Amino acid sequence: MTRSWGAAEDPAEPAPVLHPSVATVLMVACSVLGGLGMLWGLRQGPDGVLRYADIAAGVLCSLALVWRSRAPIVVAAVAVVGAAFFASAGVANVFALFSVARRRRLPVALALGVLNVAAGLVLYVLYPSNTSLGITAAVNIAVSAAAVAWGALVQSHQQLLASLRERAERAEAEQRLRADQIRNAERARIAREMHDVVAHRVSLVALHAGGLQVRPDLPTEEVSSVAGLIRQCAQDALDELRGVIGILRTEDLSPLPQPRLEDIPDLVAESVHAGQPVRLTMSAAADDPPGALGRDAYRIVQEALTNAHKHAPGAPTTVTVEGAPGKGLQVTVRNELAPGGEPLRLEGAGAGLLGLTERVSLSGGTFTHGRTADGDFLVRAELRWPR
């Protein structure tokens, strides 16, 4: 993998204002020109061959800045040695010290800053006539401190930006995770709703088919009518199943139409039409009960009738729905276990009743089911109905 000159070592660093290659070229050029300016500004300096050697050393130290991102300490060490003996390497030394302070820990930068000051004192010993020792020491200390402070400030700023960016990315990832969890929970809820609906439709199909099996002597007109009912129930189940599969495959989980309290008579009528003798008593004193209350009551009656179709086909069944705002809503479904009734062979794991228990519990109500003392099967739920 290729890498541009002066490319940042840390990939988490923010994008620089200048391209790394452009920044490196400008830094090397400034280092060379600045070093030449320092050399020409000396009252006492190298002459003859030593002057050309000084210029060459300054250029080499400046070119070493190309590797300041990959090996900042090595580049700074080379620049310190060069600045101790060659005046034209002084600017490269400052840039190298800044690079160390920007990319390494502060103690390392401070140690190299001390060496930078020492290099300035060595150059003073070689050419003492340019200025006093005090001024030389003060200038070198000030320049080294400024380079270290500037580099450390840039490093802290970059670390802060990286931390904020990481925090934002983490928050975005957590938000996506929460959205996925909400979407999955909604899919599970829709699947549970459709399980109740499809199970009820299939039980009606089985009930109609069982009636044909036990009464092979039915007139042709009745057989045709029952066959039409079977076909219609199967078609309804397929349509509802196809609809929920389509919803679960999309990202936009639009809410399904929810059943209401006033839909319970139609639900009971379907069972009666299928041959299950069901008697309904409704005395819910409200014209517009809460949507969740009507949905829960409908699902309870639906699951109880489905179980009656499966386990007690043809047995007399009573459905009672009564209540009022502030008093709660009581839903009771009782079916007899007829001695001659043969249960339909529909496999199940009791998930429907467990789901109802969870549904009613989440709404703050109570749910019970089981055999009564007289041998009937009773499903009873008490739902909260606020005023």
C-alpha positions as CSV (number, residue, x, y, z in Angstrom):
1,M,0.0,0.0,0.0
2,T,1.4,3.4,-1.0
3,R,1.4,6.4,1.3
4,S,1.6,10.1,0.6
5,W,4.5,12.1,2.0
6,G,3.8,13.3,5.5
7,A,0.5,11.3,5.7
8,A,-1.0,11.3,9.2
9,E,0.0,8.3,11.3
10,D,-3.3,8.1,13.1
11,P,-6.3,7.3,10.7
12,A,-8.6,8.8,13.3
13,E,-7.1,12.3,12.7
14,P,-9.5,14.8,11.1
15,A,-8.9,15.7,7.5
16,P,-6.2,18.5,7.3
17,V,-6.8,21.8,5.6
18,L,-3.9,21.0,3.2
19,H,-3.2,17.8,1.5
20,P,-0.4,16.0,3.4
21,S,1.9,16.1,0.4
22,V,1.4,19.9,-0.1
23,A,1.9,20.5,3.7
24,T,5.2,18.5,3.5
25,V,6.5,20.4,0.5
26,L,5.7,23.7,2.2
27,M,7.3,22.6,5.4
28,V,10.5,21.4,3.7
29,A,10.7,24.6,1.7
30,C,10.2,26.8,4.7
31,S,12.8,24.8,6.6
32,V,15.4,25.2,3.8
33,L,14.8,28.9,3.3
34,G,14.6,29.6,7.0
35,G,17.9,27.7,7.6
36,L,19.6,29.7,4.8
37,G,18.3,32.9,6.4
38,M,19.8,31.9,9.7
39,L,23.1,31.1,8.1
40,W,23.3,34.3,6.2
41,G,22.3,36.3,9.3
42,L,25.2,35.2,11.4
43,R,28.0,37.7,12.0
44,Q,30.3,34.8,12.7
45,G,29.8,31.5,10.8
46,P,31.4,28.8,8.7
47,D,33.5,29.9,5.7
48,G,34.5,28.1,2.5
49,V,33.9,24.4,2.3
50,L,32.3,24.4,5.8
51,R,29.7,26.9,4.6
52,Y,28.7,24.6,1.8
53,A,28.7,21.7,4.2
54,D,26.4,23.7,6.5
55,I,24.0,24.3,3.7
56,A,24.0,20.7,2.6
57,A,23.3,19.6,6.2
58,G,20.4,22.0,6.5
59,V,18.9,20.7,3.3
60,L,19.3,17.1,4.4
61,C,17.7,17.8,7.8
62,S,14.9,19.6,6.0
63,L,14.3,16.6,3.7
64,A,14.2,14.3,6.7
65,L,11.0,16.0,7.6
66,V,9.3,13.9,4.9
67,W,9.4,11.0,7.4
68,R,8.2,13.0,10.4
69,S,4.9,11.2,10.6
70,R,6.4,7.7,10.3
71,A,9.4,8.2,12.6
72,P,9.1,11.5,14.4
73,I,11.6,10.7,17.1
74,V,14.3,9.6,14.7
75,V,13.8,12.7,12.5
76,A,13.9,14.9,15.6
77,A,17.1,13.2,16.8
78,V,18.8,13.8,13.4
79,A,17.6,17.4,13.4
80,V,19.0,18.0,16.9
81,V,22.4,16.7,16.0
82,G,22.4,18.8,12.8
83,A,21.3,21.9,14.6
84,A,24.1,21.5,17.1
85,F,26.8,21.9,14.4
86,F,25.1,23.5,11.4
87,A,23.1,26.8,11.6
88,S,21.0,26.1,8.5
89,A,19.5,23.0,10.3
90,G,17.9,25.2,13.1
91,V,14.5,25.6,11.5
92,A,14.2,21.9,10.6
93,N,15.0,21.2,14.3
94,V,12.0,23.3,15.4
95,F,9.6,21.6,12.9
96,A,10.8,18.1,14.0
97,L,10.3,19.0,17.6
98,F,6.7,20.2,16.8
99,S,6.0,16.9,15.0
100,V,7.2,14.9,18.1
101,A,4.9,16.9,20.4
102,R,2.0,16.4,18.0
103,R,2.4,12.6,17.7
104,R,4.1,11.4,20.9
105,R,3.6,11.7,24.7
106,L,4.5,15.0,26.3
107,P,7.5,13.7,28.4
108,V,9.2,12.5,25.1
109,A,8.6,16.0,23.5
110,L,10.0,17.7,26.6
111,A,13.1,15.6,26.6
112,L,13.8,16.4,23.0
113,G,13.1,20.1,23.8
114,V,15.9,20.0,26.4
115,L,18.2,18.5,23.7
116,N,17.1,21.2,21.3
117,V,18.2,23.9,23.8
118,A,21.5,22.0,24.4
119,A,22.0,22.0,20.6
120,G,21.7,25.7,20.5
121,L,24.3,26.1,23.2
122,V,26.7,23.8,21.3
123,L,26.3,26.0,18.2
124,Y,26.9,29.1,20.4
125,V,30.2,27.5,21.6
126,L,31.2,27.1,18.0
127,Y,30.3,30.7,17.0
128,P,30.3,32.7,20.2
129,S,30.6,36.2,18.6
130,N,27.0,36.3,17.2
131,T,25.2,37.0,20.5
132,S,25.5,36.6,24.3
133,L,25.0,33.2,26.0
134,G,22.0,34.5,27.9
135,I,20.1,35.6,24.8
136,T,21.0,32.4,23.1
137,A,19.7,30.3,25.9
138,A,16.5,32.4,26.3
139,V,15.7,32.3,22.6
140,N,16.3,28.5,22.4
141,I,14.2,27.8,25.5
142,A,11.4,30.0,24.2
143,V,11.4,28.5,20.7
144,S,11.5,24.9,22.1
145,A,8.8,25.6,24.6
146,A,6.6,27.1,21.8
147,A,7.1,24.2,19.5
148,V,6.3,21.7,22.3
149,A,3.3,23.6,23.5
150,W,1.9,24.1,19.9
151,G,2.4,20.4,19.1
152,A,0.8,19.2,22.3
153,L,-2.2,21.6,21.8
154,V,-2.7,20.2,18.3
155,Q,-2.5,16.6,19.6
156,S,-5.1,17.4,22.3
157,H,-7.4,19.0,19.8
158,Q,-7.2,16.0,17.5
159,Q,-7.8,13.6,20.4
160,L,-10.8,15.6,21.4
161,L,-12.2,15.6,17.9
162,A,-11.6,11.8,17.6
163,S,-13.3,11.2,21.0
164,L,-16.3,13.3,19.9
165,R,-16.5,11.5,16.6
166,E,-16.2,8.1,18.3
167,R,-18.9,9.1,20.7
168,A,-21.2,10.2,17.9
169,E,-20.6,7.0,15.9
170,R,-21.3,5.0,19.1
171,A,-24.5,6.9,19.7
172,E,-25.5,6.4,16.0
173,A,-24.8,2.7,16.3
174,E,-26.9,2.4,19.5
175,Q,-29.7,4.3,17.8
176,R,-29.6,1.9,14.9
177,L,-29.6,-1.0,17.3
178,R,-32.6,0.4,19.2
179,A,-34.4,0.9,15.9
180,D,-33.7,-2.7,14.9
181,Q,-34.9,-4.0,18.3
182,I,-38.1,-1.9,18.0
183,R,-38.6,-3.2,14.5
184,N,-38.0,-6.8,15.5
185,A,-40.4,-6.5,18.5
186,E,-43.0,-5.0,16.1
187,R,-42.5,-7.9,13.7
188,A,-42.9,-10.4,16.6
189,R,-46.1,-8.6,17.7
190,I,-47.5,-8.7,14.2
191,A,-46.6,-12.4,13.9
192,R,-48.4,-13.2,17.2
193,E,-51.4,-11.3,16.0
194,M,-51.5,-13.2,12.8
195,H,-51.0,-16.5,14.6
196,D,-54.2,-15.9,16.4
197,V,-56.1,-14.9,13.2
198,V,-54.8,-17.7,11.0
199,A,-55.2,-20.4,13.7
200,H,-58.9,-19.3,14.1
201,R,-59.4,-19.5,10.3
202,V,-57.8,-23.0,10.1
203,S,-59.9,-24.2,13.0
204,L,-63.0,-23.2,11.1
205,V,-61.8,-25.0,8.0
206,A,-61.1,-28.1,10.1
207,L,-64.5,-27.8,11.8
208,H,-66.4,-27.6,8.5
209,A,-64.4,-30.5,7.1
210,G,-65.1,-32.6,10.2
211,G,-68.8,-32.0,9.7
212,L,-68.6,-33.4,6.2
213,Q,-66.7,-36.4,7.5
214,V,-69.2,-37.3,10.2
215,R,-72.2,-36.7,8.0
216,P,-71.6,-38.3,4.6
217,D,-75.3,-38.4,3.9
218,L,-75.8,-34.6,3.6
219,P,-77.8,-33.4,0.6
220,T,-75.7,-32.2,-2.3
221,E,-76.8,-28.6,-1.8
222,E,-75.5,-28.6,1.8
223,V,-72.3,-30.3,0.8
224,S,-71.8,-27.7,-1.8
225,S,-72.5,-24.9,0.7
226,V,-70.1,-26.4,3.3
227,A,-67.4,-26.8,0.6
228,G,-67.9,-23.1,-0.3
229,L,-67.5,-22.1,3.3
230,I,-64.3,-24.2,3.6
231,R,-63.0,-22.6,0.4
232,Q,-63.8,-19.1,1.7
233,C,-62.2,-19.8,5.1
234,A,-59.1,-21.2,3.5
235,Q,-58.9,-18.2,1.1
236,D,-59.3,-15.8,4.0
237,A,-56.5,-17.5,5.9
238,L,-54.2,-17.4,2.9
239,D,-55.0,-13.7,2.2
240,E,-54.2,-12.8,5.8
241,L,-51.1,-14.9,5.9
242,R,-49.9,-13.4,2.6
243,G,-50.5,-9.9,3.9
244,V,-48.5,-10.4,7.1
245,I,-45.6,-12.0,5.2
246,G,-45.6,-9.0,2.9
247,I,-45.5,-6.6,5.9
248,L,-42.7,-8.6,7.6
249,R,-40.6,-8.4,4.5
250,T,-40.7,-4.6,4.3
251,E,-38.9,-2.1,6.5
252,D,-42.0,0.0,6.9
253,L,-44.0,-1.9,9.4
254,S,-47.4,-0.2,9.1
255,P,-49.8,-1.1,11.9
256,L,-52.3,-3.7,11.0
257,P,-56.0,-2.9,11.3
258,Q,-57.0,-3.8,14.9
259,P,-60.2,-5.6,15.9
260,R,-62.6,-3.7,18.1
261,L,-65.1,-4.7,20.8
262,E,-68.0,-4.4,18.3
263,D,-66.4,-6.9,16.0
264,I,-67.0,-9.7,18.5
265,P,-70.5,-10.5,17.3
266,D,-69.2,-11.1,13.8
267,L,-66.5,-13.4,15.2
268,V,-69.1,-15.4,17.1
269,A,-71.3,-15.6,14.0
270,E,-68.5,-17.2,12.1
271,S,-68.3,-20.0,14.7
272,V,-72.0,-20.4,14.6
273,H,-72.0,-20.7,10.8
274,A,-69.3,-23.3,11.1
275,G,-71.6,-25.5,13.3
276,Q,-70.4,-24.5,16.8
277,P,-73.4,-23.6,19.0
278,V,-72.2,-20.3,20.6
279,R,-74.4,-18.0,22.6
280,L,-73.2,-14.4,23.1
281,T,-74.0,-12.0,25.9
282,M,-72.6,-8.5,25.6
283,S,-73.3,-5.7,28.0
284,A,-70.3,-3.4,27.7
285,A,-71.6,0.0,28.6
286,A,-69.7,2.3,26.3
287,D,-69.9,3.3,22.7
288,D,-66.2,3.9,22.1
289,P,-64.0,1.8,24.4
290,P,-60.2,2.2,24.1
291,G,-58.7,0.5,21.1
292,A,-56.3,-1.7,23.1
293,L,-59.2,-2.9,25.3
294,G,-61.3,-3.9,22.3
295,R,-58.4,-5.6,20.6
296,D,-57.5,-7.7,23.8
297,A,-61.1,-8.7,24.3
298,Y,-61.5,-9.8,20.7
299,R,-58.2,-11.8,20.8
300,I,-59.3,-13.6,24.0
301,V,-62.7,-14.6,22.5
302,Q,-61.0,-15.6,19.2
303,E,-58.4,-17.9,21.0
304,A,-61.1,-19.4,23.2
305,L,-63.3,-20.2,20.3
306,T,-60.4,-21.6,18.4
307,N,-59.7,-24.0,21.3
308,A,-63.4,-24.9,21.5
309,H,-63.3,-25.8,17.7
310,K,-60.2,-27.9,18.2
311,H,-60.9,-29.7,21.4
312,A,-64.8,-29.7,21.7
313,P,-66.3,-29.4,18.2
314,G,-70.0,-29.0,18.3
315,A,-70.1,-28.5,22.1
316,P,-72.3,-25.7,23.4
317,T,-70.3,-22.6,24.1
318,T,-71.2,-19.3,25.9
319,V,-69.4,-16.0,25.5
320,T,-70.0,-13.2,28.0
321,V,-68.5,-9.7,27.6
322,E,-69.6,-7.2,30.2
323,G,-68.2,-4.2,32.0
324,A,-68.1,-0.4,32.1
325,P,-65.5,2.4,32.4
326,G,-63.9,2.4,35.8
327,K,-65.3,-1.1,36.6
328,G,-63.2,-3.1,34.1
329,L,-64.2,-5.5,31.4
330,Q,-64.9,-9.2,32.1
331,V,-64.6,-11.6,29.2
332,T,-65.7,-15.2,29.9
333,V,-65.8,-18.1,27.4
334,R,-67.2,-21.5,28.6
335,N,-67.6,-24.6,26.6
336,E,-68.9,-28.0,27.5
337,L,-66.9,-31.1,26.7
338,A,-69.5,-33.2,24.9
339,P,-69.1,-36.9,25.6
340,G,-69.5,-37.8,21.9
341,G,-67.3,-35.1,20.6
342,E,-64.1,-36.1,19.1
343,P,-61.3,-33.5,19.3
344,L,-59.9,-32.3,16.1
345,R,-56.3,-33.5,15.5
346,L,-54.7,-30.0,15.3
347,E,-51.2,-30.0,16.9
348,G,-50.3,-27.1,19.1
349,A,-48.0,-26.2,21.9
350,G,-50.5,-24.1,24.0
351,A,-48.8,-20.9,22.7
352,G,-52.2,-19.2,22.2
353,L,-53.2,-19.3,25.9
354,L,-49.7,-18.4,27.0
355,G,-49.8,-15.5,24.6
356,L,-53.1,-14.4,26.1
357,T,-51.7,-14.6,29.6
358,E,-48.8,-12.3,28.6
359,R,-51.1,-9.9,26.8
360,V,-53.5,-9.5,29.7
361,S,-50.7,-9.3,32.2
362,L,-49.1,-6.5,30.2
363,S,-52.4,-4.6,30.2
364,G,-52.6,-4.8,34.0
365,G,-55.4,-7.4,34.0
366,T,-55.8,-11.0,35.2
367,F,-56.3,-14.2,33.1
368,T,-57.3,-17.7,34.1
369,H,-58.2,-20.8,32.2
370,G,-58.8,-24.5,33.0
371,R,-61.5,-27.0,33.8
372,T,-64.3,-26.2,36.2
373,A,-65.8,-28.4,38.8
374,D,-68.6,-29.5,36.5
375,G,-66.2,-30.5,33.8
376,D,-66.5,-27.5,31.5
377,F,-63.5,-25.6,30.1
378,L,-63.5,-21.9,31.2
379,V,-61.5,-19.0,29.9
380,R,-61.8,-15.8,32.0
381,A,-60.1,-12.4,31.7
382,E,-60.5,-9.2,33.7
383,L,-59.2,-6.2,31.8
384,R,-58.6,-2.7,33.1
385,W,-61.0,-0.1,31.7
386,P,-60.1,3.4,32.9
387,R,-62.8,6.1,33.2
